[in-house]
């Protein structure tokens, strides 16, 4: 959880070709229904990288989605 009360997830990727990459993620509730989508576009060199992706915290404070 960030200081802004958002959910921050770090995904580990091994990059073989340098370039621009887009990480997309969907967050599901316990009923397997999608409740949020997030993306992060990053420029990466070859090697292993941790790519952050952030979901806004309002999702967790609005119980109708959970």
Coordinates of N, CA and C in Angstrom, one line a residue:
X1 N 0.9 -1.2 0.0 CA 0.0 0.0 0.0 C 0.9 1.2 0.0
X2 N 0.6 2.2 -0.9 CA 1.4 3.4 -1.0 C 1.0 4.4 0.1
X3 N 1.7 5.5 0.2 CA 1.3 6.6 1.1 C 0.0 7.2 0.7
X4 N -0.4 7.1 -0.6 CA -1.7 7.6 -1.1 C -2.8 6.5 -1.0
X5 N -2.5 5.4 -0.3 CA -3.4 4.3 0.0 C -3.8 3.6 -1.3
X6 N -2.9 3.5 -2.3 CA -3.1 2.7 -3.5 C -2.4 1.4 -3.3
X7 N -2.9 0.4 -4.1 CA -2.2 -0.9 -4.1 C -1.1 -0.9 -5.1
X8 N 0.1 -1.2 -4.7 CA 1.3 -1.2 -5.6 C 1.8 -2.6 -5.7
X9 N 1.8 -3.1 -6.9 CA 2.3 -4.5 -7.2 C 3.6 -4.4 -8.0
X10 N 4.6 -5.1 -7.7 CA 5.8 -5.1 -8.5 C 5.9 -6.5 -9.2
X11 N 6.1 -6.4 -10.5 CA 6.2 -7.6 -11.3 C 7.7 -7.7 -11.8
X12 N 8.2 -8.9 -11.7 CA 9.6 -9.1 -12.1 C 9.7 -9.7 -13.5
X13 N 10.4 -9.0 -14.4 CA 10.5 -9.4 -15.8 C 12.0 -9.5 -16.2
X14 N 12.3 -10.5 -17.0 CA 13.6 -10.6 -17.6 C 13.5 -10.1 -19.0
X15 N 14.2 -9.1 -19.4 CA 14.1 -8.4 -20.7 C 15.3 -8.9 -21.6
X16 N 15.0 -9.4 -22.7 CA 16.1 -9.9 -23.7 C 16.3 -8.9 -24.8
X17 N 15.4 -8.0 -25.1 CA 15.5 -7.0 -26.1 C 15.2 -5.6 -25.5
X18 N 16.1 -4.7 -25.6 CA 15.7 -3.3 -25.0 C 14.6 -2.7 -25.8
X19 N 13.8 -1.9 -25.1 CA 12.7 -1.2 -25.8 C 11.6 -0.8 -24.8
X20 N 10.5 -0.4 -25.4 CA 9.4 0.1 -24.6 C 8.4 -1.1 -24.4
X21 N 8.0 -1.3 -23.1 CA 7.1 -2.4 -22.7 C 5.9 -1.8 -22.0
X22 N 4.8 -2.5 -22.1 CA 3.6 -2.1 -21.4 C 3.1 -3.3 -20.6
X23 N 3.0 -3.0 -19.3 CA 2.5 -4.0 -18.3 C 1.1 -3.7 -18.0
X24 N 0.2 -4.6 -18.3 CA -1.2 -4.4 -18.0 C -1.7 -5.4 -16.9
X25 N -2.5 -5.0 -16.1 CA -3.0 -6.0 -15.0 C -4.5 -5.7 -14.8
X26 N -5.2 -6.8 -14.5 CA -6.6 -6.7 -14.1 C -6.8 -7.2 -12.7
X27 N -7.5 -6.5 -11.8 CA -7.7 -6.9 -10.5 C -9.1 -7.5 -10.4
X28 N -9.3 -8.7 -9.8 CA -10.6 -9.4 -9.7 C -11.0 -9.4 -8.2
X29 N -12.3 -9.4 -8.0 CA -12.8 -9.5 -6.6 C -12.9 -11.0 -6.3
X30 N -13.4 -11.4 -5.1 CA -13.5 -12.8 -4.7 C -14.5 -13.6 -5.5
X31 N -15.4 -12.9 -6.2 CA -16.3 -13.6 -7.1 C -15.8 -13.7 -8.5
X32 N -14.5 -13.4 -8.7 CA -13.9 -13.5 -10.0 C -14.4 -12.5 -11.0
X33 N -14.9 -11.4 -10.6 CA -15.3 -10.3 -11.5 C -14.3 -9.2 -11.5
X34 N -13.9 -8.8 -12.7 CA -12.9 -7.7 -12.8 C -13.4 -6.4 -12.1
X35 N -12.6 -5.8 -11.3 CA -13.0 -4.6 -10.7 C -12.1 -3.4 -11.0
X36 N -10.9 -3.7 -11.5 CA -10.0 -2.6 -11.9 C -9.0 -3.0 -12.9
X37 N -8.5 -2.1 -13.7 CA -7.5 -2.3 -14.7 C -6.4 -1.2 -14.5
X38 N -5.2 -1.6 -14.7 CA -4.1 -0.6 -14.6 C -3.0 -1.0 -15.6
X39 N -2.2 0.0 -16.0 CA -1.1 -0.2 -16.9 C 0.1 0.7 -16.6
X40 N 1.3 0.2 -17.0 CA 2.5 1.0 -16.8 C 3.3 0.8 -18.0
X41 N 3.7 1.9 -18.7 CA 4.6 1.8 -19.9 C 6.0 2.2 -19.5
X42 N 7.0 1.4 -19.8 CA 8.4 1.7 -19.3 C 9.3 1.4 -20.5
X43 N 10.4 2.1 -20.5 CA 11.6 1.8 -21.4 C 12.6 1.0 -20.6
X44 N 13.0 -0.1 -21.1 CA 13.9 -1.0 -20.4 C 15.0 -1.5 -21.2
X45 N 16.2 -1.7 -20.6 CA 17.4 -2.3 -21.2 C 17.3 -3.8 -20.9
X46 N 18.2 -4.5 -21.5 CA 18.2 -6.0 -21.2 C 18.6 -6.2 -19.8
X47 N 18.1 -7.3 -19.2 CA 18.4 -7.6 -17.8 C 17.1 -7.8 -17.1
X48 N 17.2 -8.0 -15.8 CA 16.0 -8.2 -14.9 C 15.6 -6.9 -14.3
X49 N 14.3 -6.7 -14.3 CA 13.7 -5.5 -13.8 C 12.4 -5.8 -13.0
X50 N 12.2 -4.9 -12.0 CA 10.9 -4.9 -11.3 C 10.1 -3.8 -11.8
X51 N 8.9 -4.1 -12.3 CA 8.0 -3.1 -12.9 C 6.9 -2.8 -12.0
X52 N 6.7 -1.6 -11.5 CA 5.5 -1.3 -10.7 C 4.2 -1.1 -11.4
X53 N 3.2 -1.5 -10.9 CA 1.8 -1.2 -11.4 C 0.9 -0.9 -10.2
X54 N 0.1 0.2 -10.3 CA -0.6 0.7 -9.2 C -2.1 0.8 -9.5
X55 N -2.9 0.3 -8.5 CA -4.3 0.4 -8.5 C -4.8 1.4 -7.5
X56 N -5.7 2.2 -7.9 CA -6.2 3.3 -7.0 C -6.9 2.7 -5.8
X57 N -6.7 3.3 -4.7 CA -7.2 2.7 -3.4 C -8.7 2.8 -3.2
X58 N -9.4 3.7 -4.0 CA -10.8 3.9 -3.8 C -11.6 2.6 -4.1
X59 N -11.0 1.7 -4.8 CA -11.6 0.4 -5.1 C -11.9 -0.4 -3.8
X60 N -10.9 -0.3 -2.9 CA -11.0 -1.1 -1.6 C -12.0 -0.4 -0.6
X61 N -12.2 0.9 -0.8 CA -13.1 1.6 0.2 C -14.5 1.6 -0.3
X62 N -14.8 1.2 -1.5 CA -16.2 1.1 -2.0 C -16.6 -0.3 -2.0
X63 N -17.3 -0.8 -1.0 CA -17.6 -2.2 -0.8 C -18.4 -2.8 -1.8
X64 N -19.1 -2.1 -2.6 CA -19.9 -2.7 -3.7 C -19.1 -3.5 -4.7
X65 N -17.8 -3.1 -4.8 CA -16.9 -3.8 -5.8 C -16.3 -5.1 -5.2
X66 N -16.2 -5.2 -3.9 CA -15.6 -6.3 -3.3 C -16.6 -7.3 -2.9

